[in-house]
Amino acid sequence: MNQGPTILIVDDDEGHAILIRQNLEIAGLNNRIEHFRDGQAILDFFFTRRDLADETYLVLLDIRMPKVDGIEVLRRLKADPEFRKLPVIMLTTTEDSREVERCHQLGCSVYIQKPVDYDRFAEAIRRIGLLVPLLLVPPLGLP
Amino acid sequence: MPDRATIEQARPNEAARAQLERNLLATVKELHDVKAALDEHSIVAITDPAGRITYVNDKFCAISQFSREELLGQDHRIINSGTHSPAFFRHLWSTIGRGQVWQGEIRNRAKNGSFYWVETTIYPFLDDAGKPRQYVVIRTDITQRKADVAELHRIAAELDEKNKELEAIVYTVSHDLRSPLVNVQGFGQQLTRACEAIHAAVAAEGGGPVPAERLRQPVDVAIPQALRFINAGVSKMETLLAGLLRYSRLGRVALTIRPLNVNGLLTEILAAMKFQLDETGAEVRVEPLPTCLADHIQTGQVFANLLDNAVKYREPTRPLRIVVRGRIHDGHAVYTVADNGLGIAPEHQAKVFEIFHRLNPDANTGEGLGLTIAQRVLERQQGKIWVETTPGGGSTFSVSLPAIDPPAPSP
């Protein structure tokens, strides 16, 4: 069965990442899940690895993180022609309306505030997951 | 001899003239009174068409500190403060030169170099041809009002700053305090689930022995993990709340500002840190430092925090070197604490002063308040703190505080 896009959790709080992973599993999602501990790690993943073409990804992005924060990660991903269609869900404890507005302007798919209602969250991921193959542009430079 | 008719005619003329004289006298008296009232209230000067002073009242002499003799025959450049542009005075002159009234606020300079502000009205007296024959200049001292307005602006700016600070705190608190709460709540739910799993396993055996296999996951994995995160979340919240309280108390601590021997202060701090410094093999060099005006205890905390950070964020592959220097710049004593440690990337340099911000949360303990508090403490003493990259790596923190003898402002 098609397990959908790989979910990349970017969160400096290990507990939050475990909760997200376990609750998505409990809610019945069987996507592959990877955890990145700060914004720099996820940027390194996307901008230094060259074998991304075969996979689809969905990013769950926290905002307040050491090194590079989530808004900067969102900005860099959305400014890149290769990654700008990547679905990004902002998942954060911040409810500042200006922050929400800014993320939407930068092009995040969904903005969700922690703590999360996981059943609805899993449903949102399923729906976005179904769209991912349509959203991703064909990788450049391949025959 | 005048004939009778002429005399008859002259009598009413005499009477009219006497009446005229009485009127004139009354008018002169009234004018005199109006002028006296004006002199009582205002700073008054009269100039000829070229601007040379032909009359000044006592108030003019008092505020300008020049005697009448020094002023008469001069023009108003004698009290020019250099505040206003040549265009400002050109506009003034072209207005009154056309015979129109000019009104405005002017900053003047008294004989001793001090400044005063006057609200000014210049009223041209015109001759028969409509040309100004003299100017009457009436002024009101508004120095206090100007100072009040400036003070009002300063307070408004300060309030604005405080509001921004408060906003930043509310923002941080809403995130940072909620973050551990997410773990407490989330892992509480995990505990509930683990208990349900145990309950189900026990119920399935109907009172008989429960196979260890079915209890292993919840008891060995899920419950300890949940408890670990719940306890960590609770203690994180406790630390954050304690830090917040400490930060909010700062604004209320009374400061004792007096000349501070910073070399002596650093000797005390280094003695208290001796164990920590020896343990890491750190070498600290303190150069002769200028004296400043500051609170001993609070400023000591700032320097202790900077040295502590240098130790905490040292580069493990080389021995830590710290150099403390000082200089006087623009009425401020500027101290620098330079280390050869890990350094701070330029894009993070502004963030290190943010409340609860920590550059390396995994590697070091601490609540992320040290530099925020240092900044607050220094601002309350008219000081500043900033950070730059040390040439050759590491960080250089600069602290500025009012110098002991600020040069008097130039007139």
XYZ file of C-alpha atoms in Angstrom:
554
model
C 0.000 0.000 0.000
C 1.172 3.509 -0.774
C 2.215 4.965 2.553
C 2.266 8.584 1.264
C 4.913 11.229 1.732
C 7.679 10.951 4.274
C 6.842 13.237 7.198
C 9.745 15.375 8.363
C 9.235 16.682 11.900
C 11.395 19.731 12.636
C 11.212 20.461 16.369
C 13.867 21.201 18.969
C 11.734 19.639 21.694
C 12.257 15.891 21.714
C 9.046 15.321 23.677
C 6.980 17.184 21.091
C 8.515 15.131 18.294
C 7.793 11.849 20.111
C 4.216 12.920 20.803
C 3.645 13.882 17.175
C 5.107 10.610 15.911
C 3.249 8.361 18.362
C -0.051 10.127 17.971
C 0.111 10.058 14.185
C 0.781 6.327 14.428
C -2.125 5.864 16.818
C -4.332 7.867 14.445
C -3.488 5.288 11.794
C -0.880 7.011 9.656
C 1.834 4.680 8.471
C 4.012 7.247 6.704
C 7.709 7.156 7.238
C 8.641 9.798 9.858
C 11.989 11.504 10.426
C 12.948 13.970 13.121
C 15.223 17.020 12.764
C 16.267 18.932 15.862
C 16.615 22.445 14.423
C 16.162 24.526 11.297
C 19.742 24.107 10.150
C 19.399 20.309 10.127
C 16.366 20.355 7.805
C 18.009 22.913 5.487
C 21.094 20.695 5.314
C 18.839 17.747 4.498
C 17.192 19.524 1.568
C 20.050 21.617 0.251
C 22.938 19.179 0.482
C 21.327 15.843 -0.378
C 20.969 15.141 -4.084
C 18.845 11.967 -4.043
C 15.509 13.564 -3.134
C 13.844 13.116 -6.487
C 12.229 9.721 -5.862
C 10.584 10.687 -2.600
C 7.724 12.942 -1.603
C 7.927 14.894 1.621
C 5.716 16.780 4.013
C 7.333 19.111 6.528
C 5.989 19.715 10.049
C 7.781 22.850 11.155
C 8.123 24.364 14.620
C 8.944 28.101 14.736
C 11.058 28.901 17.775
C 14.190 26.789 17.421
C 17.890 27.378 18.010
C 20.228 28.140 15.089
C 17.737 28.697 12.251
C 14.105 29.310 13.225
C 11.073 27.865 11.455
C 10.079 31.072 9.674
C 13.521 31.289 8.086
C 13.303 27.617 7.027
C 9.875 28.302 5.479
C 11.220 31.379 3.695
C 14.223 29.517 2.275
C 12.161 26.532 1.125
C 9.516 28.735 -0.520
C 12.173 30.845 -2.234
C 13.701 27.788 -3.877
C 12.266 26.763 -7.248
C 12.794 23.085 -6.472
C 11.144 23.091 -3.043
C 8.564 25.835 -3.207
C 5.680 23.377 -3.824
C 6.676 21.250 -0.859
C 3.772 21.157 1.624
C 4.797 22.756 4.913
C 2.625 22.597 8.022
C 3.580 25.093 10.721
C 3.188 23.330 14.052
C 3.939 25.659 16.897
C 2.948 26.898 20.329
C 2.873 30.500 19.095
C -0.511 32.031 18.440
C 0.652 35.550 17.625
C -1.608 36.646 14.771
C 1.218 38.510 13.010
C 3.283 35.329 13.052
C 0.383 33.332 11.588
C -0.114 35.992 8.928
C 3.567 35.968 8.071
C 3.664 32.193 7.640
C 0.641 32.284 5.357
C 2.231 35.054 3.306
C 5.403 33.015 2.979
C 3.289 30.144 1.693
C 2.801 27.568 4.446
C 0.024 25.056 3.729
C -1.511 24.941 7.200
C -0.811 26.667 10.534
C -1.596 24.521 13.566
C -1.174 25.469 17.184
C 0.105 23.024 19.790
C -1.217 21.192 21.720
C -2.757 19.383 18.797
C -6.011 17.548 18.263
C -4.317 14.528 16.663
C -7.354 12.971 15.004
C -8.051 16.119 13.024
C -4.352 16.651 12.476
C -3.901 13.139 11.033
C -6.887 13.766 8.775
C -5.308 17.011 7.525
C -2.057 15.193 6.820
C -3.894 12.459 4.940
C -5.594 15.031 2.735
C -2.407 16.956 2.070
C -0.574 13.661 1.573
C -2.966 12.727 -1.224
C -2.222 16.011 -2.923
C 1.535 15.798 -2.627
C 2.150 13.888 -5.891
C 0.175 16.578 -7.715
C 1.978 19.417 -5.960
C 5.496 18.287 -6.627
C 6.992 19.520 -9.857
C 8.948 16.921 -11.839
C 12.562 17.022 -10.727
C 14.751 19.079 -13.012
C 17.608 17.702 -15.014
C 16.393 14.079 -15.136
C 15.797 12.237 -18.412
C -6.914 144.059 15.895
C -9.133 141.170 15.202
C -12.622 142.122 14.520
C -15.426 140.771 16.576
C -16.355 138.156 14.087
C -12.824 136.669 14.140
C -12.866 136.512 17.917
C -16.253 134.866 17.857
C -14.759 132.340 15.442
C -11.583 131.724 17.474
C -13.376 130.863 20.706
C -14.766 127.578 19.532
C -11.297 126.775 18.009
C -9.713 127.337 21.430
C -12.232 125.042 22.992
C -11.728 122.363 20.352
C -7.988 122.559 20.709
C -8.174 122.211 24.456
C -10.433 119.209 23.973
C -7.945 117.793 21.457
C -5.110 118.234 23.903
C -7.054 116.491 26.634
C -7.809 113.641 24.251
C -4.174 113.471 23.252
C -3.030 113.340 26.832
C -5.556 110.633 27.601
C -4.410 108.635 24.592
C -0.761 109.046 25.526
C -1.557 107.961 29.044
C -3.448 104.955 27.768
C -0.593 104.053 25.419
C 1.795 104.422 28.303
C -0.309 102.090 30.416
C -0.591 99.538 27.613
C 3.163 99.627 27.163
C 3.698 99.243 30.924
C 1.371 96.243 30.920
C 3.221 94.814 27.908
C 6.589 95.325 29.595
C 5.252 93.580 32.665
C 4.332 90.500 30.651
C 6.643 90.268 27.661
C 10.198 90.567 26.444
C 10.093 93.619 24.164
C 12.568 95.089 21.705
C 12.285 97.645 18.926
C 14.634 97.754 15.950
C 15.141 100.085 13.011
C 14.458 98.817 9.460
C 18.006 97.399 9.286
C 17.418 95.367 12.447
C 19.552 97.475 14.792
C 18.177 97.464 18.319
C 16.818 100.889 19.342
C 14.909 99.837 22.440
C 14.868 96.919 24.882
C 12.818 96.483 28.053
C 14.089 95.102 31.377
C 12.836 91.609 30.680
C 14.926 91.483 27.495
C 18.018 92.432 29.476
C 17.175 89.910 32.200
C 16.701 86.900 29.936
C 19.570 87.705 27.555
C 21.875 88.669 30.457
C 23.150 91.628 28.351
C 22.939 95.189 29.667
C 20.922 97.791 27.782
C 24.180 99.481 26.703
C 25.512 96.228 25.254
C 22.333 95.689 23.269
C 21.471 99.115 21.845
C 22.860 99.579 18.353
C 23.491 95.837 17.905
C 21.336 93.566 15.810
C 19.803 90.323 17.030
C 22.795 88.252 15.964
C 24.145 89.020 19.438
C 21.685 86.417 20.800
C 21.744 84.029 17.821
C 22.110 80.451 19.059
C 23.007 78.920 15.705
C 19.970 76.643 16.078
C 18.024 77.872 13.084
C 19.038 77.725 9.447
C 19.849 80.793 7.336
C 16.678 79.965 5.365
C 14.645 80.320 8.572
C 15.881 83.904 9.057
C 15.585 84.713 5.342
C 11.911 83.776 5.510
C 11.496 85.886 8.662
C 13.041 88.942 7.031
C 11.152 88.611 3.768
C 7.880 88.406 5.742
C 8.433 91.509 7.865
C 10.140 93.353 4.956
C 6.823 93.077 3.095
C 5.169 94.687 6.097
C 3.601 91.467 7.330
C 3.576 90.142 10.884
C 5.913 87.188 11.613
C 5.293 84.699 14.383
C 7.362 81.720 15.451
C 9.531 80.029 18.047
C 13.207 80.975 18.282
C 16.000 79.507 20.355
C 18.346 82.253 21.545
C 21.638 82.268 23.398
C 22.207 84.341 26.527
C 25.484 86.061 27.356
C 26.701 83.128 29.498
C 26.136 80.640 26.661
C 22.926 79.138 28.027
C 19.954 78.796 25.698
C 16.375 79.985 25.992
C 13.349 79.575 23.764
C 11.031 82.488 22.966
C 7.714 82.581 21.216
C 8.136 85.632 19.038
C 5.858 88.114 17.267
C 7.458 90.767 15.037
C 5.135 93.623 14.164
C 6.318 96.088 11.462
C 5.370 99.758 11.887
C 4.897 101.183 8.383
C 5.605 104.674 7.054
C 3.315 106.615 4.715
C 4.792 104.785 1.728
C 3.941 101.453 3.351
C 7.593 100.639 4.062
C 8.594 99.336 7.517
C 9.987 102.186 9.575
C 10.640 100.040 12.662
C 9.918 96.590 14.009
C 8.408 95.886 17.395
C 9.471 92.455 18.637
C 7.427 90.877 21.433
C 8.584 87.603 22.952
C 7.456 85.161 25.621
C 9.861 82.835 27.430
C 8.840 79.252 26.544
C 12.051 77.517 27.653
C 10.220 75.504 30.299
C 7.469 74.534 27.892
C 10.041 73.363 25.354
C 11.796 71.317 28.035
C 8.465 69.834 29.103
C 7.635 68.853 25.543
C 11.058 67.272 25.100
C 10.607 65.414 28.381
C 7.183 64.286 27.227
C 8.670 62.913 24.004
C 11.396 61.171 25.959
C 8.883 59.560 28.281
C 6.694 58.547 25.352
C 9.696 56.928 23.648
C 10.613 55.158 26.868
C 7.060 53.945 27.265
C 7.110 52.717 23.697
C 10.323 50.842 24.406
C 8.811 49.322 27.541
C 5.742 48.254 25.605
C 7.879 46.532 22.993
C 9.789 44.805 25.763
C 6.549 43.705 27.355
C 5.261 42.434 24.029
C 8.435 40.440 23.505
C 8.048 38.931 26.955
C 4.411 38.051 26.398
C 5.337 36.477 23.077
C 8.151 34.448 24.588
C 6.168 33.423 27.585
C 3.237 32.329 25.475
C 5.568 30.046 23.547
C 8.134 28.982 26.073
C 5.746 28.258 28.888
C 3.317 26.457 26.631
C 6.056 24.277 25.223
C 6.671 22.211 28.393
C 2.918 22.196 28.963
C 2.459 20.441 25.607
C 4.674 17.660 26.930
C 2.908 17.481 30.281
C -0.466 17.242 28.579
C 0.636 14.956 25.741
C 2.500 12.500 27.918
C -0.340 12.574 30.439
C -2.475 11.194 27.632
C 0.167 8.581 26.868
C 0.065 7.536 30.527
C -3.685 7.206 30.318
C -3.322 5.003 27.252
C -0.639 2.878 28.918
C -2.903 2.427 31.935
C -5.744 1.437 29.620
C -3.459 -1.169 28.020
C -2.565 -2.562 31.441
C -6.189 -2.493 32.481
C -7.204 -4.375 29.315
C -4.458 -6.967 29.829
C -5.499 -7.511 33.437
C -9.188 -7.668 32.577
C -8.524 -10.209 29.805
C -7.018 -12.629 32.297
C -10.079 -12.436 34.539
C -8.173 -12.469 37.816
C -5.610 -15.076 36.786
C -1.887 -14.354 36.281
C -1.203 -11.713 33.628
C 1.500 -12.614 31.102
C 4.500 -10.342 31.585
C 4.744 -9.978 27.800
C 1.527 -7.913 27.625
C 2.653 -5.554 30.367
C 6.194 -5.083 29.173
C 5.560 -2.284 26.640
C 3.475 -0.034 28.886
C 5.418 -0.682 32.076
C 8.935 -0.724 30.643
C 8.604 1.825 27.854
C 5.497 3.978 27.679
C 5.024 4.832 31.362
C 8.681 5.650 32.192
C 8.976 7.727 29.011
C 5.807 9.640 29.799
C 6.853 10.263 33.392
C 10.287 11.431 32.283
C 8.800 14.044 29.933
C 6.135 15.124 32.408
C 8.696 15.666 35.143
C 11.081 17.459 32.784
C 8.209 19.642 31.532
C 7.182 20.589 35.043
C 10.716 21.477 36.133
C 11.274 23.459 32.912
C 8.155 25.483 33.683
C 9.363 26.045 37.199
C 12.705 27.348 35.896
C 10.986 29.626 33.389
C 8.615 31.034 35.987
C 11.446 31.627 38.453
C 13.417 33.386 35.703
C 10.450 35.541 34.783
C 9.969 36.579 38.384
C 13.661 37.397 38.683
C 13.509 39.484 35.506
C 10.383 41.360 36.594
C 11.928 42.139 39.984
C 14.910 43.828 38.301
C 12.958 46.983 37.524
C 12.154 47.480 41.188
C 15.580 46.990 42.767
C 16.932 50.294 44.070
C 20.273 51.231 42.498
C 23.130 52.913 44.318
C 25.004 54.831 41.640
C 28.461 55.918 42.731
C 32.003 55.922 41.331
C 32.928 52.304 40.735
C 36.474 50.916 40.662
C 35.993 48.280 37.955
C 39.474 46.777 38.370
C 38.647 46.114 42.026
C 35.271 44.718 41.020
C 36.883 42.284 38.563
C 39.425 41.165 41.168
C 36.501 40.208 43.443
C 34.694 38.362 40.647
C 37.780 36.483 39.476
C 38.546 35.422 43.049
C 35.014 34.007 43.336
C 35.415 32.201 39.983
C 38.906 30.889 40.722
C 37.915 27.236 40.977
C 35.908 27.328 37.740
C 38.716 29.127 35.889
C 41.489 26.871 37.172
C 39.464 23.794 36.313
C 39.160 24.843 32.666
C 42.730 26.137 32.478
C 41.478 29.581 31.520
C 43.788 32.573 31.484
C 42.280 35.989 32.243
C 44.120 39.260 31.670
C 42.664 42.487 33.049
C 44.151 45.756 31.798
C 43.877 49.048 33.730
C 40.211 50.075 33.502
C 38.549 53.495 33.755
C 36.266 54.274 36.672
C 32.557 54.643 35.925
C 29.357 55.668 37.663
C 27.362 52.528 38.429
C 25.782 50.246 40.993
C 28.385 47.916 42.486
C 26.253 44.788 42.907
C 24.321 44.960 39.639
C 27.364 45.809 37.541
C 29.265 43.012 39.253
C 26.536 40.611 38.118
C 26.957 41.801 34.537
C 30.704 41.149 34.468
C 30.320 37.845 36.343
C 27.774 36.776 33.745
C 30.070 37.736 30.846
C 33.003 35.796 32.331
C 30.750 32.840 33.123
C 29.520 32.822 29.508
C 33.099 32.920 28.238
C 33.820 29.779 30.271
C 30.550 28.095 29.257
C 30.962 28.757 25.549
C 34.695 28.114 25.298
C 36.196 26.306 22.324
C 37.171 22.917 23.824
C 40.109 22.410 21.476
C 42.111 25.409 22.694
C 42.878 26.926 26.105
C 40.487 29.725 26.981
C 41.956 33.237 26.920
C 39.944 36.193 28.208
C 41.103 39.808 27.971
C 39.274 42.671 29.724
C 40.063 46.145 28.411
C 38.641 49.605 28.991
C 38.613 53.071 27.443
C 36.734 56.350 27.659
C 34.618 57.193 24.647
C 32.149 60.083 24.342
C 31.567 60.496 28.072
C 31.194 56.763 28.588
C 33.525 54.187 30.044
C 33.542 51.303 27.557
C 34.715 47.907 28.792
C 35.317 44.918 26.534
C 35.449 41.275 27.560
C 37.065 39.393 24.677
C 37.401 35.597 24.529
C 38.709 33.054 22.032
C 35.719 30.735 22.497
C 33.038 29.380 20.172
C 31.939 32.822 19.039
C 28.461 33.804 17.832
C 27.454 33.894 14.180
C 26.640 37.480 13.109
C 22.983 36.588 12.461
C 22.636 35.403 16.060
C 24.374 38.319 17.713
C 21.212 40.352 18.253
C 19.295 37.319 19.501
C 21.581 36.546 22.420
C 19.966 39.388 24.384
C 16.434 38.054 23.831
C 14.706 36.644 26.872
C 15.079 32.837 27.225
C 17.063 32.613 24.006
C 19.774 29.966 24.192
C 22.221 29.313 21.411
C 23.096 25.793 22.376
C 20.293 24.359 24.482
C 21.676 20.807 24.482
C 25.199 21.487 25.586
C 24.671 23.879 28.451
C 22.440 24.381 31.406
C 20.918 27.751 32.152
C 17.601 29.433 31.614
C 18.683 31.856 28.888
C 18.333 34.967 31.026
C 21.889 36.078 31.820
C 22.385 38.516 28.950
C 18.765 39.682 28.988
C 19.202 40.628 32.625
C 22.610 42.204 31.924
C 21.040 44.395 29.242
C 18.190 45.418 31.531
C 20.541 46.160 34.429
C 22.771 48.334 32.239
C 19.898 50.217 30.636
C 18.686 51.218 34.078
C 22.123 52.806 34.668
C 22.252 54.639 31.307
C 24.537 51.903 30.028
C 24.579 49.569 27.047
C 25.816 46.136 26.073
C 26.599 44.730 22.637
C 28.577 41.912 21.071
C 30.998 41.596 18.184
C 33.174 38.853 16.818
C 36.695 38.838 18.223
C 39.265 39.034 15.429
C 40.580 35.485 15.115
C 37.423 33.890 16.556
C 35.501 34.124 19.785
C 33.221 36.872 21.079
C 33.842 40.371 22.374
C 31.164 41.775 24.656
C 31.242 45.540 25.210
C 29.690 47.259 28.206
C 29.355 51.028 28.338
C 28.513 52.988 31.484
C 28.592 56.715 32.244
C 32.187 57.806 32.823
C 33.119 59.387 36.136
C 33.629 62.840 34.696
C 31.441 63.476 31.689
C 32.693 66.600 29.886
C 30.257 69.522 30.152
C 28.118 69.952 27.039
C 29.643 72.523 24.739
C 27.618 75.737 24.453
